[in-house]
Amino acid sequence: VEHLGSSITYGDLDRLSNGLANELRTLGVLPGSRVCLLVQRSIPMVIGILAVLKAGGQYVPLDGGIVTDSTLSFVLEDSGASIVLALKDYASRVPYSSSRHVVTLEDAITRLEQNPDQCTSPSDLSSPGDGVYVIYTSGKLLWPISFRSCVLIFFLLSQAPLENPREWTSCIATS
């Protein structure tokens, strides 16, 4: 995986996301848990997404470079995310709550690189109906997407590309 001149092997990506998934499990992430990602496109973002999925949680992506403080507060409250994975540049933007834990992705990755014994594969607790991610649109609508929905979308696209983007909504909403 490459991004802006940085790269990571698939083996390291797997190992580091395993370690972060184990840390998320320790923090209470199980199927049904939502974890906010306050990030921009980066290798740590990919590690964070995979870690949330391996822990069994649903990720709630927010672009730290453009999300307003009011939207960030709304999404954290509305989604019920008790854990936020954030890039260092955005961690200080997360509103304080005694029930919320902020994990700085760069620090977690450094810690895991120094402790490879913590990077074992977590047990798989997920099932097809579990959520994968939750999208908030500019209208602050909640769109939970399940594993089953993702599989359906990929299957449909492999059969025939959708010509009308509105068809995506009906595929997701009905699965």
PDB file of N, CA and C in Angstrom, residues 35-125:
ATOM      1  N   VAL A  35     -16.825   2.949  16.133  1.00  0.00           N
ATOM      2  CA  VAL A  35     -15.564   3.628  16.394  1.00  0.00           C
ATOM      3  C   VAL A  35     -15.406   4.729  15.352  1.00  0.00           C
ATOM      4  N   CYS A  36     -15.251   5.949  15.821  1.00  0.00           N
ATOM      5  CA  CYS A  36     -15.080   7.075  14.907  1.00  0.00           C
ATOM      6  C   CYS A  36     -13.627   7.135  14.438  1.00  0.00           C
ATOM      7  N   LEU A  37     -13.420   7.379  13.162  1.00  0.00           N
ATOM      8  CA  LEU A  37     -12.092   7.630  12.608  1.00  0.00           C
ATOM      9  C   LEU A  37     -12.033   9.091  12.190  1.00  0.00           C
ATOM     10  N   LEU A  38     -11.215   9.871  12.884  1.00  0.00           N
ATOM     11  CA  LEU A  38     -11.032  11.282  12.565  1.00  0.00           C
ATOM     12  C   LEU A  38      -9.686  11.391  11.855  1.00  0.00           C
ATOM     13  N   VAL A  39      -9.718  11.290  10.535  1.00  0.00           N
ATOM     14  CA  VAL A  39      -8.510  11.084   9.745  1.00  0.00           C
ATOM     15  C   VAL A  39      -8.591  11.822   8.416  1.00  0.00           C
ATOM     16  N   GLN A  40      -7.517  11.722   7.659  1.00  0.00           N
ATOM     17  CA  GLN A  40      -7.491  12.015   6.233  1.00  0.00           C
ATOM     18  C   GLN A  40      -6.876  10.796   5.574  1.00  0.00           C
ATOM     19  N   ARG A  41      -6.943  10.715   4.270  1.00  0.00           N
ATOM     20  CA  ARG A  41      -6.380   9.564   3.565  1.00  0.00           C
ATOM     21  C   ARG A  41      -4.915   9.398   3.937  1.00  0.00           C
ATOM     22  N   SER A  42      -4.589   8.196   4.399  1.00  0.00           N
ATOM     23  CA  SER A  42      -3.228   7.922   4.845  1.00  0.00           C
ATOM     24  C   SER A  42      -3.105   6.435   5.140  1.00  0.00           C
ATOM     25  N   ILE A  43      -1.886   5.990   5.317  1.00  0.00           N
ATOM     26  CA  ILE A  43      -1.666   4.603   5.713  1.00  0.00           C
ATOM     27  C   ILE A  43      -2.234   4.346   7.109  1.00  0.00           C
ATOM     28  N   PRO A  44      -2.033   5.260   8.091  1.00  0.00           N
ATOM     29  CA  PRO A  44      -2.674   5.025   9.401  1.00  0.00           C
ATOM     30  C   PRO A  44      -4.201   4.902   9.304  1.00  0.00           C
ATOM     31  N   MET A  45      -4.830   5.610   8.363  1.00  0.00           N
ATOM     32  CA  MET A  45      -6.277   5.475   8.183  1.00  0.00           C
ATOM     33  C   MET A  45      -6.634   4.045   7.777  1.00  0.00           C
ATOM     34  N   VAL A  46      -5.873   3.470   6.839  1.00  0.00           N
ATOM     35  CA  VAL A  46      -6.141   2.098   6.384  1.00  0.00           C
ATOM     36  C   VAL A  46      -5.942   1.124   7.540  1.00  0.00           C
ATOM     37  N   ILE A  47      -4.883   1.303   8.324  1.00  0.00           N
ATOM     38  CA  ILE A  47      -4.647   0.451   9.494  1.00  0.00           C
ATOM     39  C   ILE A  47      -5.824   0.564  10.456  1.00  0.00           C
ATOM     40  N   GLY A  48      -6.309   1.777  10.684  1.00  0.00           N
ATOM     41  CA  GLY A  48      -7.443   1.989  11.587  1.00  0.00           C
ATOM     42  C   GLY A  48      -8.716   1.324  11.109  1.00  0.00           C
ATOM     43  N   ILE A  49      -9.021   1.457   9.820  1.00  0.00           N
ATOM     44  CA  ILE A  49     -10.231   0.824   9.268  1.00  0.00           C
ATOM     45  C   ILE A  49     -10.159  -0.685   9.446  1.00  0.00           C
ATOM     46  N   LEU A  50      -9.039  -1.278   9.041  1.00  0.00           N
ATOM     47  CA  LEU A  50      -8.901  -2.731   9.170  1.00  0.00           C
ATOM     48  C   LEU A  50      -8.975  -3.168  10.627  1.00  0.00           C
ATOM     49  N   ALA A  51      -8.383  -2.399  11.527  1.00  0.00           N
ATOM     50  CA  ALA A  51      -8.407  -2.754  12.953  1.00  0.00           C
ATOM     51  C   ALA A  51      -9.826  -2.756  13.504  1.00  0.00           C
ATOM     52  N   VAL A  52     -10.604  -1.750  13.146  1.00  0.00           N
ATOM     53  CA  VAL A  52     -11.998  -1.690  13.619  1.00  0.00           C
ATOM     54  C   VAL A  52     -12.765  -2.909  13.116  1.00  0.00           C
ATOM     55  N   LEU A  53     -12.597  -3.243  11.837  1.00  0.00           N
ATOM     56  CA  LEU A  53     -13.300  -4.394  11.268  1.00  0.00           C
ATOM     57  C   LEU A  53     -12.844  -5.702  11.910  1.00  0.00           C
ATOM     58  N   LYS A  54     -11.543  -5.857  12.144  1.00  0.00           N
ATOM     59  CA  LYS A  54     -11.026  -7.073  12.773  1.00  0.00           C
ATOM     60  C   LYS A  54     -11.496  -7.199  14.215  1.00  0.00           C
ATOM     61  N   ALA A  55     -11.725  -6.071  14.879  1.00  0.00           N
ATOM     62  CA  ALA A  55     -12.238  -6.104  16.251  1.00  0.00           C
ATOM     63  C   ALA A  55     -13.735  -6.409  16.257  1.00  0.00           C
ATOM     64  N   GLY A  56     -14.379  -6.292  15.077  1.00  0.00           N
ATOM     65  CA  GLY A  56     -15.807  -6.574  14.965  1.00  0.00           C
ATOM     66  C   GLY A  56     -16.668  -5.328  14.977  1.00  0.00           C
ATOM     67  N   GLY A  57     -16.051  -4.157  15.077  1.00  0.00           N
ATOM     68  CA  GLY A  57     -16.809  -2.916  15.163  1.00  0.00           C
ATOM     69  C   GLY A  57     -17.192  -2.348  13.811  1.00  0.00           C
ATOM     70  N   GLN A  58     -17.880  -1.215  13.880  1.00  0.00           N
ATOM     71  CA  GLN A  58     -18.273  -0.455  12.697  1.00  0.00           C
ATOM     72  C   GLN A  58     -17.494   0.853  12.731  1.00  0.00           C
ATOM     73  N   TYR A  59     -16.876   1.234  11.623  1.00  0.00           N
ATOM     74  CA  TYR A  59     -16.162   2.501  11.643  1.00  0.00           C
ATOM     75  C   TYR A  59     -17.055   3.625  11.132  1.00  0.00           C
ATOM     76  N   VAL A  60     -16.860   4.801  11.725  1.00  0.00           N
ATOM     77  CA  VAL A  60     -17.604   6.008  11.375  1.00  0.00           C
ATOM     78  C   VAL A  60     -16.568   7.014  10.872  1.00  0.00           C
ATOM     79  N   PRO A  61     -16.372   7.089   9.532  1.00  0.00           N
ATOM     80  CA  PRO A  61     -15.297   7.935   9.008  1.00  0.00           C
ATOM     81  C   PRO A  61     -15.666   9.412   8.961  1.00  0.00           C
ATOM     82  N   LEU A  62     -14.731  10.248   9.423  1.00  0.00           N
ATOM     83  CA  LEU A  62     -14.862  11.695   9.308  1.00  0.00           C
ATOM     84  C   LEU A  62     -13.539  12.261   8.814  1.00  0.00           C
ATOM     85  N   ASP A  63     -13.586  13.157   7.863  1.00  0.00           N
ATOM     86  CA  ASP A  63     -12.381  13.797   7.350  1.00  0.00           C
ATOM     87  C   ASP A  63     -11.994  14.910   8.308  1.00  0.00           C
ATOM     88  N   GLY A  64     -10.907  14.699   9.046  1.00  0.00           N
ATOM     89  CA  GLY A  64     -10.459  15.665  10.042  1.00  0.00           C
ATOM     90  C   GLY A  64     -10.106  17.014   9.470  1.00  0.00           C
ATOM     91  N   GLY A  65      -9.825  17.082   8.176  1.00  0.00           N
ATOM     92  CA  GLY A  65      -9.455  18.340   7.556  1.00  0.00           C
ATOM     93  C   GLY A  65     -10.638  19.232   7.223  1.00  0.00           C
ATOM     94  N   ILE A  66     -11.839  18.660   7.164  1.00  0.00           N
ATOM     95  CA  ILE A  66     -12.986  19.480   6.766  1.00  0.00           C
ATOM     96  C   ILE A  66     -14.178  19.420   7.720  1.00  0.00           C
ATOM     97  N   VAL A  67     -14.259  18.411   8.567  1.00  0.00           N
ATOM     98  CA  VAL A  67     -15.426  18.301   9.444  1.00  0.00           C
ATOM     99  C   VAL A  67     -15.432  19.470  10.441  1.00  0.00           C
ATOM    100  N   THR A  68     -16.589  20.085  10.606  1.00  0.00           N
ATOM    101  CA  THR A  68     -16.707  21.181  11.568  1.00  0.00           C
ATOM    102  C   THR A  68     -16.793  20.619  12.984  1.00  0.00           C
ATOM    103  N   ASP A  69     -16.499  21.451  13.961  1.00  0.00           N
ATOM    104  CA  ASP A  69     -16.581  21.009  15.351  1.00  0.00           C
ATOM    105  C   ASP A  69     -18.008  20.619  15.722  1.00  0.00           C
ATOM    106  N   SER A  70     -18.994  21.352  15.197  1.00  0.00           N
ATOM    107  CA  SER A  70     -20.384  21.022  15.540  1.00  0.00           C
ATOM    108  C   SER A  70     -20.788  19.681  14.925  1.00  0.00           C
ATOM    109  N   THR A  71     -20.352  19.413  13.686  1.00  0.00           N
ATOM    110  CA  THR A  71     -20.657  18.121  13.066  1.00  0.00           C
ATOM    111  C   THR A  71     -19.948  16.992  13.795  1.00  0.00           C
ATOM    112  N   LEU A  72     -18.690  17.205  14.169  1.00  0.00           N
ATOM    113  CA  LEU A  72     -17.941  16.199  14.918  1.00  0.00           C
ATOM    114  C   LEU A  72     -18.667  15.863  16.216  1.00  0.00           C
ATOM    115  N   SER A  73     -19.093  16.872  16.956  1.00  0.00           N
ATOM    116  CA  SER A  73     -19.820  16.637  18.211  1.00  0.00           C
ATOM    117  C   SER A  73     -21.119  15.884  17.970  1.00  0.00           C
ATOM    118  N   PHE A  74     -21.855  16.292  16.925  1.00  0.00           N
ATOM    119  CA  PHE A  74     -23.117  15.638  16.598  1.00  0.00           C
ATOM    120  C   PHE A  74     -22.904  14.164  16.268  1.00  0.00           C
ATOM    121  N   VAL A  75     -21.932  13.875  15.394  1.00  0.00           N
ATOM    122  CA  VAL A  75     -21.698  12.497  14.961  1.00  0.00           C
ATOM    123  C   VAL A  75     -21.253  11.631  16.132  1.00  0.00           C
ATOM    124  N   LEU A  76     -20.373  12.142  16.970  1.00  0.00           N
ATOM    125  CA  LEU A  76     -19.924  11.361  18.133  1.00  0.00           C
ATOM    126  C   LEU A  76     -21.094  11.030  19.046  1.00  0.00           C
ATOM    127  N   GLU A  77     -21.943  11.996  19.280  1.00  0.00           N
ATOM    128  CA  GLU A  77     -23.105  11.776  20.152  1.00  0.00           C
ATOM    129  C   GLU A  77     -24.120  10.850  19.494  1.00  0.00           C
ATOM    130  N   ASP A  78     -24.462  11.137  18.246  1.00  0.00           N
ATOM    131  CA  ASP A  78     -25.502  10.387  17.558  1.00  0.00           C
ATOM    132  C   ASP A  78     -25.101   8.937  17.283  1.00  0.00           C
ATOM    133  N   SER A  79     -23.835   8.721  16.930  1.00  0.00           N
ATOM    134  CA  SER A  79     -23.383   7.367  16.596  1.00  0.00           C
ATOM    135  C   SER A  79     -23.131   6.521  17.837  1.00  0.00           C
ATOM    136  N   GLY A  80     -22.941   7.165  18.971  1.00  0.00           N
ATOM    137  CA  GLY A  80     -22.643   6.428  20.193  1.00  0.00           C
ATOM    138  C   GLY A  80     -21.214   5.912  20.232  1.00  0.00           C
ATOM    139  N   ALA A  81     -20.333   6.474  19.398  1.00  0.00           N
ATOM    140  CA  ALA A  81     -18.934   6.037  19.372  1.00  0.00           C
ATOM    141  C   ALA A  81     -18.250   6.419  20.684  1.00  0.00           C
ATOM    142  N   SER A  82     -17.785   5.426  21.406  1.00  0.00           N
ATOM    143  CA  SER A  82     -17.087   5.703  22.671  1.00  0.00           C
ATOM    144  C   SER A  82     -15.572   5.705  22.467  1.00  0.00           C
ATOM    145  N   ILE A  83     -15.123   5.348  21.256  1.00  0.00           N
ATOM    146  CA  ILE A  83     -13.701   5.350  20.929  1.00  0.00           C
ATOM    147  C   ILE A  83     -13.508   6.131  19.638  1.00  0.00           C
ATOM    148  N   VAL A  84     -12.468   6.950  19.623  1.00  0.00           N
ATOM    149  CA  VAL A  84     -12.109   7.701  18.425  1.00  0.00           C
ATOM    150  C   VAL A  84     -10.665   7.363  18.076  1.00  0.00           C
ATOM    151  N   LEU A  85     -10.450   6.915  16.850  1.00  0.00           N
ATOM    152  CA  LEU A  85      -9.100   6.749  16.314  1.00  0.00           C
ATOM    153  C   LEU A  85      -8.819   8.010  15.516  1.00  0.00           C
ATOM    154  N   ALA A  86      -7.803   8.767  15.938  1.00  0.00           N
ATOM    155  CA  ALA A  86      -7.540  10.060  15.310  1.00  0.00           C
ATOM    156  C   ALA A  86      -6.075  10.202  14.931  1.00  0.00           C
ATOM    157  N   LEU A  87      -5.842  10.911  13.845  1.00  0.00           N
ATOM    158  CA  LEU A  87      -4.484  11.315  13.528  1.00  0.00           C
ATOM    159  C   LEU A  87      -4.080  12.390  14.540  1.00  0.00           C
ATOM    160  N   LYS A  88      -2.789  12.491  14.825  1.00  0.00           N
ATOM    161  CA  LYS A  88      -2.298  13.461  15.821  1.00  0.00           C
ATOM    162  C   LYS A  88      -2.816  14.870  15.569  1.00  0.00           C
ATOM    163  N   ASP A  89      -2.852  15.256  14.291  1.00  0.00           N
ATOM    164  CA  ASP A  89      -3.284  16.614  13.956  1.00  0.00           C
ATOM    165  C   ASP A  89      -4.722  16.912  14.372  1.00  0.00           C
ATOM    166  N   TYR A  90      -5.535  15.876  14.589  1.00  0.00           N
ATOM    167  CA  TYR A  90      -6.950  16.086  14.875  1.00  0.00           C
ATOM    168  C   TYR A  90      -7.393  15.624  16.264  1.00  0.00           C
ATOM    169  N   ALA A  91      -6.557  14.931  16.980  1.00  0.00           N
ATOM    170  CA  ALA A  91      -6.951  14.354  18.269  1.00  0.00           C
ATOM    171  C   ALA A  91      -7.452  15.419  19.250  1.00  0.00           C
ATOM    172  N   SER A  92      -6.852  16.596  19.232  1.00  0.00           N
ATOM    173  CA  SER A  92      -7.254  17.649  20.180  1.00  0.00           C
ATOM    174  C   SER A  92      -8.630  18.225  19.858  1.00  0.00           C
ATOM    175  N   ARG A  93      -9.166  17.934  18.695  1.00  0.00           N
ATOM    176  CA  ARG A  93     -10.493  18.438  18.313  1.00  0.00           C
ATOM    177  C   ARG A  93     -11.629  17.619  18.917  1.00  0.00           C
ATOM    178  N   VAL A  94     -11.322  16.425  19.420  1.00  0.00           N
ATOM    179  CA  VAL A  94     -12.374  15.557  19.955  1.00  0.00           C
ATOM    180  C   VAL A  94     -12.863  16.134  21.277  1.00  0.00           C
ATOM    181  N   PRO A  95     -14.168  16.430  21.370  1.00  0.00           N
ATOM    182  CA  PRO A  95     -14.699  16.993  22.621  1.00  0.00           C
ATOM    183  C   PRO A  95     -14.513  16.017  23.786  1.00  0.00           C
ATOM    184  N   TYR A  96     -14.156  16.560  24.935  1.00  0.00           N
ATOM    185  CA  TYR A  96     -13.931  15.718  26.107  1.00  0.00           C
ATOM    186  C   TYR A  96     -15.233  15.072  26.570  1.00  0.00           C
ATOM    187  N   SER A  97     -15.121  13.816  26.925  1.00  0.00           N
ATOM    188  CA  SER A  97     -16.208  13.078  27.546  1.00  0.00           C
ATOM    189  C   SER A  97     -15.568  11.987  28.391  1.00  0.00           C
ATOM    190  N   SER A  98     -16.050  11.824  29.607  1.00  0.00           N
ATOM    191  CA  SER A  98     -15.488  10.788  30.481  1.00  0.00           C
ATOM    192  C   SER A  98     -15.764   9.390  29.945  1.00  0.00           C
ATOM    193  N   SER A  99     -16.722   9.277  29.024  1.00  0.00           N
ATOM    194  CA  SER A  99     -17.058   7.954  28.468  1.00  0.00           C
ATOM    195  C   SER A  99     -16.439   7.738  27.080  1.00  0.00           C
ATOM    196  N   ARG A 100     -15.519   8.619  26.663  1.00  0.00           N
ATOM    197  CA  ARG A 100     -14.923   8.504  25.332  1.00  0.00           C
ATOM    198  C   ARG A 100     -13.409   8.346  25.458  1.00  0.00           C
ATOM    199  N   HIS A 101     -12.849   7.452  24.683  1.00  0.00           N
ATOM    200  CA  HIS A 101     -11.409   7.200  24.670  1.00  0.00           C
ATOM    201  C   HIS A 101     -10.853   7.583  23.305  1.00  0.00           C
ATOM    202  N   VAL A 102      -9.807   8.416  23.286  1.00  0.00           N
ATOM    203  CA  VAL A 102      -9.181   8.826  22.028  1.00  0.00           C
ATOM    204  C   VAL A 102      -7.852   8.098  21.884  1.00  0.00           C
ATOM    205  N   VAL A 103      -7.680   7.400  20.757  1.00  0.00           N
ATOM    206  CA  VAL A 103      -6.440   6.703  20.443  1.00  0.00           C
ATOM    207  C   VAL A 103      -5.794   7.439  19.273  1.00  0.00           C
ATOM    208  N   THR A 104      -4.574   7.928  19.474  1.00  0.00           N
ATOM    209  CA  THR A 104      -3.845   8.584  18.403  1.00  0.00           C
ATOM    210  C   THR A 104      -3.190   7.503  17.550  1.00  0.00           C
ATOM    211  N   LEU A 105      -3.559   7.461  16.287  1.00  0.00           N
ATOM    212  CA  LEU A 105      -3.117   6.378  15.408  1.00  0.00           C
ATOM    213  C   LEU A 105      -1.596   6.283  15.310  1.00  0.00           C
ATOM    214  N   GLU A 106      -0.919   7.392  15.112  1.00  0.00           N
ATOM    215  CA  GLU A 106       0.539   7.344  14.966  1.00  0.00           C
ATOM    216  C   GLU A 106       1.208   6.783  16.220  1.00  0.00           C
ATOM    217  N   ASP A 107       0.716   7.184  17.408  1.00  0.00           N
ATOM    218  CA  ASP A 107       1.291   6.669  18.655  1.00  0.00           C
ATOM    219  C   ASP A 107       1.023   5.177  18.813  1.00  0.00           C
ATOM    220  N   ALA A 108      -0.176   4.751  18.474  1.00  0.00           N
ATOM    221  CA  ALA A 108      -0.522   3.328  18.581  1.00  0.00           C
ATOM    222  C   ALA A 108       0.340   2.501  17.632  1.00  0.00           C
ATOM    223  N   ILE A 109       0.545   2.993  16.416  1.00  0.00           N
ATOM    224  CA  ILE A 109       1.355   2.268  15.438  1.00  0.00           C
ATOM    225  C   ILE A 109       2.796   2.156  15.918  1.00  0.00           C
ATOM    226  N   THR A 110       3.349   3.236  16.437  1.00  0.00           N
ATOM    227  CA  THR A 110       4.725   3.208  16.966  1.00  0.00           C
ATOM    228  C   THR A 110       4.837   2.206  18.107  1.00  0.00           C
ATOM    229  N   ARG A 111       3.857   2.222  19.006  1.00  0.00           N
ATOM    230  CA  ARG A 111       3.847   1.293  20.148  1.00  0.00           C
ATOM    231  C   ARG A 111       3.793  -0.163  19.666  1.00  0.00           C
ATOM    232  N   LEU A 112       2.993  -0.423  18.655  1.00  0.00           N
ATOM    233  CA  LEU A 112       2.862  -1.788  18.131  1.00  0.00           C
ATOM    234  C   LEU A 112       4.109  -2.228  17.375  1.00  0.00           C
ATOM    235  N   GLU A 113       4.752  -1.305  16.672  1.00  0.00           N
ATOM    236  CA  GLU A 113       6.000  -1.644  15.980  1.00  0.00           C
ATOM    237  C   GLU A 113       7.080  -2.043  16.976  1.00  0.00           C
ATOM    238  N   GLN A 114       7.021  -1.465  18.171  1.00  0.00           N
ATOM    239  CA  GLN A 114       8.006  -1.774  19.211  1.00  0.00           C
ATOM    240  C   GLN A 114       7.631  -3.012  20.022  1.00  0.00           C
ATOM    241  N   ASN A 115       6.391  -3.486  19.885  1.00  0.00           N
ATOM    242  CA  ASN A 115       5.902  -4.647  20.631  1.00  0.00           C
ATOM    243  C   ASN A 115       5.179  -5.611  19.696  1.00  0.00           C
ATOM    244  N   PRO A 116       5.912  -6.251  18.784  1.00  0.00           N
ATOM    245  CA  PRO A 116       5.258  -7.117  17.792  1.00  0.00           C
ATOM    246  C   PRO A 116       4.511  -8.301  18.395  1.00  0.00           C
ATOM    247  N   ASP A 117       4.823  -8.680  19.635  1.00  0.00           N
ATOM    248  CA  ASP A 117       4.114  -9.792  20.284  1.00  0.00           C
ATOM    249  C   ASP A 117       2.655  -9.455  20.559  1.00  0.00           C
ATOM    250  N   GLN A 118       2.278  -8.180  20.486  1.00  0.00           N
ATOM    251  CA  GLN A 118       0.890  -7.764  20.710  1.00  0.00           C
ATOM    252  C   GLN A 118       0.064  -7.780  19.418  1.00  0.00           C
ATOM    253  N   CYS A 119       0.695  -8.224  18.336  1.00  0.00           N
ATOM    254  CA  CYS A 119       0.059  -8.143  17.017  1.00  0.00           C
ATOM    255  C   CYS A 119      -0.486  -9.480  16.516  1.00  0.00           C
ATOM    256  N   THR A 120      -0.965 -10.299  17.437  1.00  0.00           N
ATOM    257  CA  THR A 120      -1.564 -11.572  17.040  1.00  0.00           C
ATOM    258  C   THR A 120      -2.955 -11.329  16.464  1.00  0.00           C
ATOM    259  N   SER A 121      -3.399 -12.235  15.637  1.00  0.00           N
ATOM    260  CA  SER A 121      -4.701 -12.106  14.994  1.00  0.00           C
ATOM    261  C   SER A 121      -5.827 -12.260  16.026  1.00  0.00           C
ATOM    262  N   PRO A 122      -6.753 -11.294  16.090  1.00  0.00           N
ATOM    263  CA  PRO A 122      -7.870 -11.425  17.038  1.00  0.00           C
ATOM    264  C   PRO A 122      -8.860 -12.480  16.570  1.00  0.00           C
ATOM    265  N   SER A 123      -9.592 -13.063  17.497  1.00  0.00           N
ATOM    266  CA  SER A 123     -10.622 -14.033  17.111  1.00  0.00           C
ATOM    267  C   SER A 123     -11.747 -13.307  16.374  1.00  0.00           C
ATOM    268  N   ASP A 124     -12.336 -13.979  15.413  1.00  0.00           N
ATOM    269  CA  ASP A 124     -13.399 -13.396  14.598  1.00  0.00           C
ATOM    270  C   ASP A 124     -14.735 -13.583  15.304  1.00  0.00           C
ATOM    271  N   LEU A 125     -15.342 -12.482  15.725  1.00  0.00           N
ATOM    272  CA  LEU A 125     -16.633 -12.525  16.412  1.00  0.00           C
ATOM    273  C   LEU A 125     -17.779 -12.028  15.534  1.00  0.00           C
TER     274      LEU A 125
END
